[in-house]
Short mmCIF file of C-alpha atoms and ligand atoms in Angstrom, two decimals:
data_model
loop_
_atom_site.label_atom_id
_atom_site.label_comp_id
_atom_site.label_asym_id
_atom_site.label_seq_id
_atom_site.Cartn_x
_atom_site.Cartn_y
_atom_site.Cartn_z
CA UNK A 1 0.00 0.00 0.00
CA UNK A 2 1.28 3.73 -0.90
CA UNK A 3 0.64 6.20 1.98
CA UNK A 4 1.80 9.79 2.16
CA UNK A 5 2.23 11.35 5.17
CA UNK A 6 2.57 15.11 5.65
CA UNK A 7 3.80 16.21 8.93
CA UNK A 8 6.01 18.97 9.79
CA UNK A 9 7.51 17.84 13.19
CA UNK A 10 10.93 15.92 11.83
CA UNK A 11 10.63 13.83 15.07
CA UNK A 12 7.01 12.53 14.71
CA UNK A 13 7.55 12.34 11.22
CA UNK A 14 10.60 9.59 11.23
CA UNK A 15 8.80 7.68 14.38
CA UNK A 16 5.76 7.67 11.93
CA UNK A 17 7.60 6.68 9.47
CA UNK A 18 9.29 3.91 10.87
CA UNK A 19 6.52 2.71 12.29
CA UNK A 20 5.08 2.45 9.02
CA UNK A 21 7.55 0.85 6.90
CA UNK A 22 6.76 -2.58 7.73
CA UNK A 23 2.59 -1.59 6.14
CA UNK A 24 3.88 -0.05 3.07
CA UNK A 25 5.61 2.36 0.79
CA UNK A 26 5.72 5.81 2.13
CA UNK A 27 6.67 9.46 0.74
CA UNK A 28 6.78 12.22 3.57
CA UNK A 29 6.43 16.56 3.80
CA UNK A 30 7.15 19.07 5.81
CA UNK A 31 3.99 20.77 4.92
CA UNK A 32 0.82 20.28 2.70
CA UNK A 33 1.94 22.21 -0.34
CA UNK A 34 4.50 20.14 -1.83
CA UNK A 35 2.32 16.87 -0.38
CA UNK A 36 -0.56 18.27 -2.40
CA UNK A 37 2.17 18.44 -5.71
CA UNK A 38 2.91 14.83 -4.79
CA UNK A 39 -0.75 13.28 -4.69
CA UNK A 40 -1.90 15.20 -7.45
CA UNK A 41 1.64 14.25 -9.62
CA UNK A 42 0.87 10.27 -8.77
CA UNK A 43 -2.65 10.75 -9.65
CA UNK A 44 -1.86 11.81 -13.12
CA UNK A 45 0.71 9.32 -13.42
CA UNK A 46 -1.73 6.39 -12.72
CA UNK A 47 0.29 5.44 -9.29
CA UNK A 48 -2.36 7.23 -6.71
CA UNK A 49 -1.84 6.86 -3.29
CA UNK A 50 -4.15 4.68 -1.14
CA UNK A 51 -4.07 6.59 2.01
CA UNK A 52 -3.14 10.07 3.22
CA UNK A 53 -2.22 10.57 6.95
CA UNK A 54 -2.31 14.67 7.38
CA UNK A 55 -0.94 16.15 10.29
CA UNK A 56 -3.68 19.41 11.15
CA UNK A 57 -1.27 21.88 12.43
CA UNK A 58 1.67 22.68 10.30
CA UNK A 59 2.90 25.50 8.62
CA UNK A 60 1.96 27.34 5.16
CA UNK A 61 -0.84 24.84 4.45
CA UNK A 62 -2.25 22.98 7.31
CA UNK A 63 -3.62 19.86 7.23
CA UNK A 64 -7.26 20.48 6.66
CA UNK A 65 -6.70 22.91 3.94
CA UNK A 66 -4.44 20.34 1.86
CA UNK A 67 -7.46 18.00 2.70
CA UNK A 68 -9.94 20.43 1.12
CA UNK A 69 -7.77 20.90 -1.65
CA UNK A 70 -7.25 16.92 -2.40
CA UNK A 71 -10.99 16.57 -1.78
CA UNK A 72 -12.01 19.14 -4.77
CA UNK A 73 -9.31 17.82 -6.65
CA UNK A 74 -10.67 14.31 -7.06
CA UNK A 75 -14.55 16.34 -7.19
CA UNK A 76 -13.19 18.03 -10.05
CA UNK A 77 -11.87 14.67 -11.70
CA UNK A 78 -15.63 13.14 -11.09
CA UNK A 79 -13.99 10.34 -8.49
CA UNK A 80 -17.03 9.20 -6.23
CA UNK A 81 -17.66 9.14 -2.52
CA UNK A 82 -16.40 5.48 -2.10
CA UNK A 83 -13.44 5.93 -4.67
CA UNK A 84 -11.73 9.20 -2.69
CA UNK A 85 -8.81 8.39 -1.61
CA UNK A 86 -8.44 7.76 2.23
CA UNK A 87 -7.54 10.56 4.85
CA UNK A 88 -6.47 10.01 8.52
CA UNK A 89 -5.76 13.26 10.03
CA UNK A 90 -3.57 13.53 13.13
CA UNK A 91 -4.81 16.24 15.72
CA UNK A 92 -3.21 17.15 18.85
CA UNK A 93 -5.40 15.37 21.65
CA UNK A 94 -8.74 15.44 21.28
CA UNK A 95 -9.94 19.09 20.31
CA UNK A 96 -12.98 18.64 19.32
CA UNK A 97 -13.61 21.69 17.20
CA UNK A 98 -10.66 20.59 14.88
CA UNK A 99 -12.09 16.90 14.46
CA UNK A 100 -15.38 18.62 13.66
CA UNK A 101 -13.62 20.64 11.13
CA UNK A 102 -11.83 17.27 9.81
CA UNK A 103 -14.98 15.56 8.97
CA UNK A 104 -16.49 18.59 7.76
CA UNK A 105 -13.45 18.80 5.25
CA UNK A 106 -13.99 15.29 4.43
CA UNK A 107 -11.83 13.42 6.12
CA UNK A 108 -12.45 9.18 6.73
CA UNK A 109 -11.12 9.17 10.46
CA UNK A 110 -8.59 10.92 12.88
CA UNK A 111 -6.36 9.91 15.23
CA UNK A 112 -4.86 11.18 18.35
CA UNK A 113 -0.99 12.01 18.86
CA UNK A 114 1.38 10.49 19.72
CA UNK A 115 0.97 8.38 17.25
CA UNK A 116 0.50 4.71 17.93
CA UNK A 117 0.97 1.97 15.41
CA UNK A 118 -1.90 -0.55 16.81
CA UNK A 119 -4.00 2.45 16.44
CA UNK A 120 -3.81 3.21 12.69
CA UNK A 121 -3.54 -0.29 12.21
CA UNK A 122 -6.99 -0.72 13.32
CA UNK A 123 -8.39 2.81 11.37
CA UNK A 124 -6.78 1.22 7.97
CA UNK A 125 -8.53 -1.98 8.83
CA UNK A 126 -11.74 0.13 8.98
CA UNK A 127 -11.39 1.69 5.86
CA UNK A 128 -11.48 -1.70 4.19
CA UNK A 129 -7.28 -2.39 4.33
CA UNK A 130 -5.70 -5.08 5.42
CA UNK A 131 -2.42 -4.00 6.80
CA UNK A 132 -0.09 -6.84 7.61
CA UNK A 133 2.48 -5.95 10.67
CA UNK A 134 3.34 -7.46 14.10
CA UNK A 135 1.20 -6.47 17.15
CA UNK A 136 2.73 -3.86 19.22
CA UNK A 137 4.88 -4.23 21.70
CA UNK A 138 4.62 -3.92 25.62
CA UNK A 139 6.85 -1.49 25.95
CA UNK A 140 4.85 1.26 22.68
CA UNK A 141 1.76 -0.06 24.49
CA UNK A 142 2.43 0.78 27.83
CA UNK A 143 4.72 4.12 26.76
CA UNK A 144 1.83 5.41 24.56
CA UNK A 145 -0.91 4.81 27.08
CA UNK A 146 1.14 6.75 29.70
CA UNK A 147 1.49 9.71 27.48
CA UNK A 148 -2.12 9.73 26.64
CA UNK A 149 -3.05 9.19 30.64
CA UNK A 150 -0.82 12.33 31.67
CA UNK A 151 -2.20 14.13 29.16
CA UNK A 152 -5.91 13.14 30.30
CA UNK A 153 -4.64 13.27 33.89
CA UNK A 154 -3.53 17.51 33.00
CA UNK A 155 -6.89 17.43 31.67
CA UNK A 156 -9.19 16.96 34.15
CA UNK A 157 -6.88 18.62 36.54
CA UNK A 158 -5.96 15.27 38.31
CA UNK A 159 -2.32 15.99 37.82
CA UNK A 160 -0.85 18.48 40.54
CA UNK A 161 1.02 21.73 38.75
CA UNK A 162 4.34 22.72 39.95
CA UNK A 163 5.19 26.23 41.42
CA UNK A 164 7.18 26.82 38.83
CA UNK A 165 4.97 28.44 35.94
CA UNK A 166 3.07 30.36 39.01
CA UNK A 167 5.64 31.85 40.18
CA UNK A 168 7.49 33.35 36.64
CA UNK A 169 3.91 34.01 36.01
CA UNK A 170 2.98 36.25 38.86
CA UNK A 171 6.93 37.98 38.70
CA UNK A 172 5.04 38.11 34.78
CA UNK A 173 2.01 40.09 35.44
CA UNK A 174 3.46 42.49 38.39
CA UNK A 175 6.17 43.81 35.81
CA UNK A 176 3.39 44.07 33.31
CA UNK A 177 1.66 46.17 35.88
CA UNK A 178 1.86 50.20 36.27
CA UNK A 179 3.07 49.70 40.20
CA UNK A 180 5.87 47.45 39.19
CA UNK A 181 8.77 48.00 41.78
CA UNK A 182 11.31 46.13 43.84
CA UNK A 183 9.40 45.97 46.92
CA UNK A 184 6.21 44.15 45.18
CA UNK A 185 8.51 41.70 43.68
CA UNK A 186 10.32 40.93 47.13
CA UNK A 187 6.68 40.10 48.22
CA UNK A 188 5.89 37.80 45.31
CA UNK A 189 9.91 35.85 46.10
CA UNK A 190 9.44 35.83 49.86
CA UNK A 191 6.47 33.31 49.45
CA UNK A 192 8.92 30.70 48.63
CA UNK A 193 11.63 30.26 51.10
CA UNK A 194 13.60 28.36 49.10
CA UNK A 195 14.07 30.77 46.15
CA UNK A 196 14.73 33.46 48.50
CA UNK A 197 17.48 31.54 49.76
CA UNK A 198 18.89 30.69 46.26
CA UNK A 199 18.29 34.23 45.07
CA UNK A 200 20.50 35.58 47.98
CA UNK A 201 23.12 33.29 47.23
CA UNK A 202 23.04 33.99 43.51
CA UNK A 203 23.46 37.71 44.07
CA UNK A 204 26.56 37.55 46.76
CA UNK A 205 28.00 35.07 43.76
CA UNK A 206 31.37 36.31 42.84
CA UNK A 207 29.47 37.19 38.85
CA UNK A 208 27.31 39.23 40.64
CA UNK A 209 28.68 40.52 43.32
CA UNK A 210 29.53 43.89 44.67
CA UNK A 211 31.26 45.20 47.53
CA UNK A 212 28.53 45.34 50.30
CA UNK A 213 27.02 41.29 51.50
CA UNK A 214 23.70 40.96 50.46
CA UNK A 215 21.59 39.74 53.01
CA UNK A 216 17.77 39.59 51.96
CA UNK A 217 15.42 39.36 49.09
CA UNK A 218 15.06 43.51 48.75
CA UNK A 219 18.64 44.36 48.63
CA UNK A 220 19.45 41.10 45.85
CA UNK A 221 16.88 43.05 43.64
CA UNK A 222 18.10 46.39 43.76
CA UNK A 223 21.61 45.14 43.04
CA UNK A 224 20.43 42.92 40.27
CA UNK A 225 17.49 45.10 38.98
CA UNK A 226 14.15 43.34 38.09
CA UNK A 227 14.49 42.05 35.30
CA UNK A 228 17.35 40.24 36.21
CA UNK A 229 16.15 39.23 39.26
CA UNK A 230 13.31 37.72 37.46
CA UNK A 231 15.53 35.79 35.21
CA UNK A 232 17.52 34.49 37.92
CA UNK A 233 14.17 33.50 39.76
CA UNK A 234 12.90 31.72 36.81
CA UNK A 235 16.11 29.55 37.01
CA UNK A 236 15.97 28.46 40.26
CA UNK A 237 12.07 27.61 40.03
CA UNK A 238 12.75 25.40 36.92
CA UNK A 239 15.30 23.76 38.51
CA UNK A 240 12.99 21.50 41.04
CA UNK A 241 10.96 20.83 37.70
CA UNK A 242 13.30 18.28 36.73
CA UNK A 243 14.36 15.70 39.38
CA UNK A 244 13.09 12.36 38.97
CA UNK A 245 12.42 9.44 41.01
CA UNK A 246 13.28 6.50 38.46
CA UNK A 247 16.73 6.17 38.16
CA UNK A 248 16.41 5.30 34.30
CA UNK A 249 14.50 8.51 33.32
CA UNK A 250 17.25 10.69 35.25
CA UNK A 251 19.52 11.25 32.24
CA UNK A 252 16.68 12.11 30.22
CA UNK A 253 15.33 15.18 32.75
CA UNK A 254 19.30 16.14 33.00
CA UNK A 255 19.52 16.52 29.11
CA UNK A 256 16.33 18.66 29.12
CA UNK A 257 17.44 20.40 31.66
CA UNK A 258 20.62 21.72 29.88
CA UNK A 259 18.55 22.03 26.87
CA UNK A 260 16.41 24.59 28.56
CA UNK A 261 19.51 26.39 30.13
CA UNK A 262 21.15 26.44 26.70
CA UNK A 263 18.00 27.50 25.16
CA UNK A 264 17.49 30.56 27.56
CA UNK A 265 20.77 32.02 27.30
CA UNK A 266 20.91 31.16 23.39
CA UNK A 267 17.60 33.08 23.22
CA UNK A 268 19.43 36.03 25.46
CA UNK A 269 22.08 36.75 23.02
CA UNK A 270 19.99 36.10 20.22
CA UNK A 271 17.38 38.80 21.39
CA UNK A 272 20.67 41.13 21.64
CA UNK A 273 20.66 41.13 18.02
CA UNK A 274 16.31 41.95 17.46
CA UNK A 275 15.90 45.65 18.51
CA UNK A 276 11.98 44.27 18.84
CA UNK A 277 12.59 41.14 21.18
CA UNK A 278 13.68 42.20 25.13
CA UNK A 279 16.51 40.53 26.00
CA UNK A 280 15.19 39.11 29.79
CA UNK A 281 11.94 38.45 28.80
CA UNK A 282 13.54 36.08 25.91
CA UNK A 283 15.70 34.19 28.44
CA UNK A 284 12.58 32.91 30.43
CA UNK A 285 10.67 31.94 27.28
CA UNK A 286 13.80 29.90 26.97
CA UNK A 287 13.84 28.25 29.90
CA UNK A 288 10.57 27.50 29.97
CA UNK A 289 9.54 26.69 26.23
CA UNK A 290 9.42 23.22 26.61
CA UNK A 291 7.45 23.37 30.00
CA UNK A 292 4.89 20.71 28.08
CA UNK A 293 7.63 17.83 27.03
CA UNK A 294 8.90 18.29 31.30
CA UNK A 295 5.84 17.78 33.00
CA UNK A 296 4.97 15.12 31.14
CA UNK A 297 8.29 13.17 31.65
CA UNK A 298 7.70 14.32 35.27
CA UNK A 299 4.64 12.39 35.38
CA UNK A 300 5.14 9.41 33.64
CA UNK A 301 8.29 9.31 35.93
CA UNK A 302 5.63 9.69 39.10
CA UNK A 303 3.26 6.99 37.60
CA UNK A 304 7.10 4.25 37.11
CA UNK A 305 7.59 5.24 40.09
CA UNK A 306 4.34 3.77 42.02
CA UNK A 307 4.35 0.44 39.27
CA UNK A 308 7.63 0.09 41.01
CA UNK A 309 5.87 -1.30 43.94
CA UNK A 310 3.85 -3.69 42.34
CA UNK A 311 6.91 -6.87 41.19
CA UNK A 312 5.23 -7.79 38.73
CA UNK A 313 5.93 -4.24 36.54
CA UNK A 314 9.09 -4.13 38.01
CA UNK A 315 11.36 -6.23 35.78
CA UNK A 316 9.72 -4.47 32.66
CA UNK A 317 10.39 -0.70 34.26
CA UNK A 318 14.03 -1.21 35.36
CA UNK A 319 16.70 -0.01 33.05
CA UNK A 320 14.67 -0.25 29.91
CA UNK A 321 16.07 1.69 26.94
CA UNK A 322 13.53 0.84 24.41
CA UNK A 323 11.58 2.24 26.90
CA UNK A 324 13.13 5.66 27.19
CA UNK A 325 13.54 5.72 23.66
CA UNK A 326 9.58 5.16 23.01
CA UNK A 327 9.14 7.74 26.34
CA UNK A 328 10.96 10.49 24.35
CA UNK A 329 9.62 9.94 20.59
CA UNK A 330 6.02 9.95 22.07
CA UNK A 331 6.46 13.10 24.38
CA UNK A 332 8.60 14.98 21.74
CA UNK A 333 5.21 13.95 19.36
CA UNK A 334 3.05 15.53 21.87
CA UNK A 335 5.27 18.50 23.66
CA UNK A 336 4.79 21.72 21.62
CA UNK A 337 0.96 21.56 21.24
CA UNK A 338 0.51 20.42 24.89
CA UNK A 339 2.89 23.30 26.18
CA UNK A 340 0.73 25.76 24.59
CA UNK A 341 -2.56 24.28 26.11
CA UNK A 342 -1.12 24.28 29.59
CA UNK A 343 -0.19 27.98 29.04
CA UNK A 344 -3.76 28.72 27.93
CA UNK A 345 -4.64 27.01 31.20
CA UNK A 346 -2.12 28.49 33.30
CA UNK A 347 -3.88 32.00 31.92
CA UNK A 348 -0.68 33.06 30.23
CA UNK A 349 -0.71 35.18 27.42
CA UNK A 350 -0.37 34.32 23.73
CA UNK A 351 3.64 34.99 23.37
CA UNK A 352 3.79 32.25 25.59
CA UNK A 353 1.46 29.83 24.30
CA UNK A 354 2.66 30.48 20.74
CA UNK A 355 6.60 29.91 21.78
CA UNK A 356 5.41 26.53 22.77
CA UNK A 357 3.42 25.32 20.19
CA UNK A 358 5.67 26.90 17.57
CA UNK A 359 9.15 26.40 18.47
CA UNK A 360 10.39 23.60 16.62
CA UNK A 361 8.65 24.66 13.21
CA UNK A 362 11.09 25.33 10.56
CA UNK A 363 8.72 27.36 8.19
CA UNK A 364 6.57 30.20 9.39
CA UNK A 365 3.36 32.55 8.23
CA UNK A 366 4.19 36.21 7.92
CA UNK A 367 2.17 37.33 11.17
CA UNK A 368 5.14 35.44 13.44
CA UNK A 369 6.22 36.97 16.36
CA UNK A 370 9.81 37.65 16.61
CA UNK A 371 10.22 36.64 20.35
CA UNK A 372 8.70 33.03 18.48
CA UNK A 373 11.49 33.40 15.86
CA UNK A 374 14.50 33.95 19.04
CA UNK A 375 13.42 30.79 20.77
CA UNK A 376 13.19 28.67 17.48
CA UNK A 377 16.20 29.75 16.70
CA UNK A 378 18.38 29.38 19.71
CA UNK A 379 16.19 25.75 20.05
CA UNK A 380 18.60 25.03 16.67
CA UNK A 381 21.54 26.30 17.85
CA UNK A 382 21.24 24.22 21.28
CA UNK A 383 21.59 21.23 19.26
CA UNK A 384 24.88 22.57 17.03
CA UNK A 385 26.10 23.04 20.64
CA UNK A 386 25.78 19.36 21.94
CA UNK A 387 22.45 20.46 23.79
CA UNK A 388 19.79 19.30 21.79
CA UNK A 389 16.43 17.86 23.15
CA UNK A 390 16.01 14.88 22.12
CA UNK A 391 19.85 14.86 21.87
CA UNK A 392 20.65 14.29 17.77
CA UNK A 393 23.00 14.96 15.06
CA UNK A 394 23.41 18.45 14.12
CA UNK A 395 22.69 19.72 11.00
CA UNK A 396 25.40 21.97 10.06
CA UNK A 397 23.58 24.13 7.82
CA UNK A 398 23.34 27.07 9.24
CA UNK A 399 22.93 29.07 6.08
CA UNK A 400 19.26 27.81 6.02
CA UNK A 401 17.66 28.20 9.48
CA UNK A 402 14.11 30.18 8.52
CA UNK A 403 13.79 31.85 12.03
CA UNK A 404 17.45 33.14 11.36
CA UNK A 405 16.65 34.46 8.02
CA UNK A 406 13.43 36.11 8.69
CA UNK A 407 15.51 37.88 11.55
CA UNK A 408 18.22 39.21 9.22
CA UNK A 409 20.85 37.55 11.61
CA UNK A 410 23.83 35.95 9.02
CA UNK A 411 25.28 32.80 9.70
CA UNK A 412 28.61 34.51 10.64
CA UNK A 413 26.80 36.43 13.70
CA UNK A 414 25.09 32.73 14.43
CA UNK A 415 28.34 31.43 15.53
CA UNK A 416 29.45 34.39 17.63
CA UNK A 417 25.92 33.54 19.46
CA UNK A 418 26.85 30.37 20.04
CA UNK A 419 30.43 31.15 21.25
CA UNK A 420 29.33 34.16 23.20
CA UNK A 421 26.24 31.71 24.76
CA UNK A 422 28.01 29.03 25.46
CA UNK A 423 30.65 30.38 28.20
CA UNK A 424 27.44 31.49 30.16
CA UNK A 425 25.75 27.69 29.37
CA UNK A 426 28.49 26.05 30.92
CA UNK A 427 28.91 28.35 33.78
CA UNK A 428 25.05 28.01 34.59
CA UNK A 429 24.88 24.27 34.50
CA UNK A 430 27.94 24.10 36.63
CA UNK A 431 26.51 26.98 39.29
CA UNK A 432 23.49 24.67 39.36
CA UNK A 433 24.29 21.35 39.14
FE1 FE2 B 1 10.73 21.23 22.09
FE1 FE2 B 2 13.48 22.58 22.91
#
């Protein structure tokens, strides 16, 4: 069977693919315009594909619009109702305005992400294939259904939150505020005696220090000014976001960790270049643009964690890489469109919902925001730099990063970033660590 599959996330898009390859042939996109040349190029040729699997959200033409276009294509070329060619869209859990939208468009079915072979398996089934592949296994069961329980779990509000997003939130709105001053945010840091500690400590630190000791929360801010102060605040907070209580899942929290340091001060320098794009406020989007991949490794490393107890689970949950492997692929699948949600939850506003869903995108609209464009960016360079999340090869082509280009930073200036970034990366991971 030929299927095409048009997703713009490179991660989900090799795990689908792969996934696939034992069902049939398959062509992937980035994005639905050069899918639509494809389907439309086989057609004529007499070679049409069988099945289309269309991820909804991707850039220049989404999912459902490539579906409306294939739909009036094959109208226009008299092809019946039961002749169309099948469509399985992929939608970010369960929004049910986009599935309505789906069907309305004419799709056959959807599906849920992160993708999940036995799942598919059984949609193609229903639209009269007969897929040949072997059953899943534990370990993508068992992975997959975590993912989609956390996500449920966030949900319903069954999942407890972490200070962390309240805390960068409130420093957030009271420097958005008219009365914003060093005495309201020694208030907002004094509810949480560690951080006060840490915040001390961090301003008598030899990089910040002066001559007098600082010795409370009021005199730390004056000598580091607020936005600083918030920065450094920010840090600390995101710090307790990633320790983890199954030994196994440990090296995966440290490299996201790192990632979100290098991120943040990536995104600093980078801002340093964009007259538009302040450079404090693009550290914290840093640090905390992949908020949605964390908590949900947090989680599943909570739920491990209690299976522990019961022996039977244990021998499958103890040092299992295909297990951390499948962990990451599915919560890298998921991250980006979950991260926004929670930030629409969490009442923040849309720069930080749309740094979530739409940093790892590699083509953009013209209505972008630029603080969208620093994070994207400096989410590239982290993984030039040895701190990429998932940790990969680097693609050395630096001449070609969109978020760069639409910036009107050169590649030149890209790896004075990265030089310039990467003194303060190392020296924040080891003042932290
Ligand atoms: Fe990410
Ligand atoms: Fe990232």
């Amino acid at each position: 069977m030929k299927i095409l599959v048009a997703e713009d996330e490179p991660v989900s898009r090799l795990r689908i693919a792969k996934m696939l390859s034992e069902i049939g042939e398959t062509e992937l996109f980035e994005t639905g315009k050069p899918a639509l040349e494809a389907f439309v190029k086989n057609f004529d040729e007499g070679t049409p594909f069988d099945m289309l699997i269309l991820d909804v959200s991707m850039p220049e033409m989404d999912g459902i619009e490539l579906l409306k276009e294939v739909r009036s294509f094959e109208k226009k070329k008299n092809i019946t109702k039961e002749d169309r060619t099948k469509v399985l869209m992929l939608t970010s859990y369960a929004d049910k305005d986009t599935v309505i939208a789906c069907y309305v468009a004419g799709c056959d079915d959807y599906a849920v992400k992160p993708f999940k072979k036995h799942v598919v398996i059984e949609k193609m089934q229903k639209m009269g294939f007969t897929p040949d592949a072997a059953p899943p296994t534990e370990t993508e069961l068992s992975i997959s259904k975590m993912v989609a329980d956390a996500i449920e779990g966030f949900k319903k509000g069954k999942v407890e939150l972490p200070s962390l997003p309240f805390i960068v939130q409130e420093l957030q709105d009271m420097m958005n505020s008219p009365n914003a001053s060093s005495s309201e945010m020694a208030k907002i840091i004094k509810k949480d005696t560690a951080i006060s500690i840490n915040l001390i400590k961090a301003a008598n630190s030899p990089y910040y220090g002066g001559v007098e000791n600082i010795k409370d929360v009021k005199m730390a801010i004056s000598r580091l000014g607020l936005d600083k102060t918030r920065s450094i605040v920010s840090e600390i907070a995101n710090k307790g976001l990633y320790e983890t209580k199954v030994p196994y899942i440990k090296p995966v929290m440290d490299l996201l960790w790192k990632h979100s340091f290098a991120v943040a001060h990536l995104s600093r320098h980078i801002a340093g270049k964009v007259w538009s794009v302040k450079e404090e406020q693009a550290f914290v989007k840093g640090l905390i643009h992949d908020v949605g991949a964390t908590l949900l490794i947090k989680n599943i490393d909570d739920i491990i964690a209690k299976q522990k107890k019961d022996s039977a689970q244990k021998d499958m949950m103890e040092n299992n890489q295909a297990l951390v492997d499948e962990l990451i692929s599915s919560v890298i699948e998921v991250h980006a469109s979950f991260g926004g949600t929670l930030f629409k939850t969490w009442n923040f506003g849309k720069d930080f919902v749309d740094v979530a869903r739409l940093h790892e995108w590699d083509k953009f609209d013209d209505e972008i925001d630029n603080e969208v464009l620093v994070v994207n960016l400096a989410d590239q360079l982290s993984v030039t730099m040895g701190h990429g999340f998932p940790a990969r090869e680097a693609s050395t082509d630096m001449e070609n990063i969109q978020s760069a280009i639409i910036l009107g930073i050169e590649a030149s200036e890209l790896t004075q970033i990265c030089n310039a970034a990467s003194k303060d990366i190392d020296e924040a991971i080891n003042g932290m660590d």
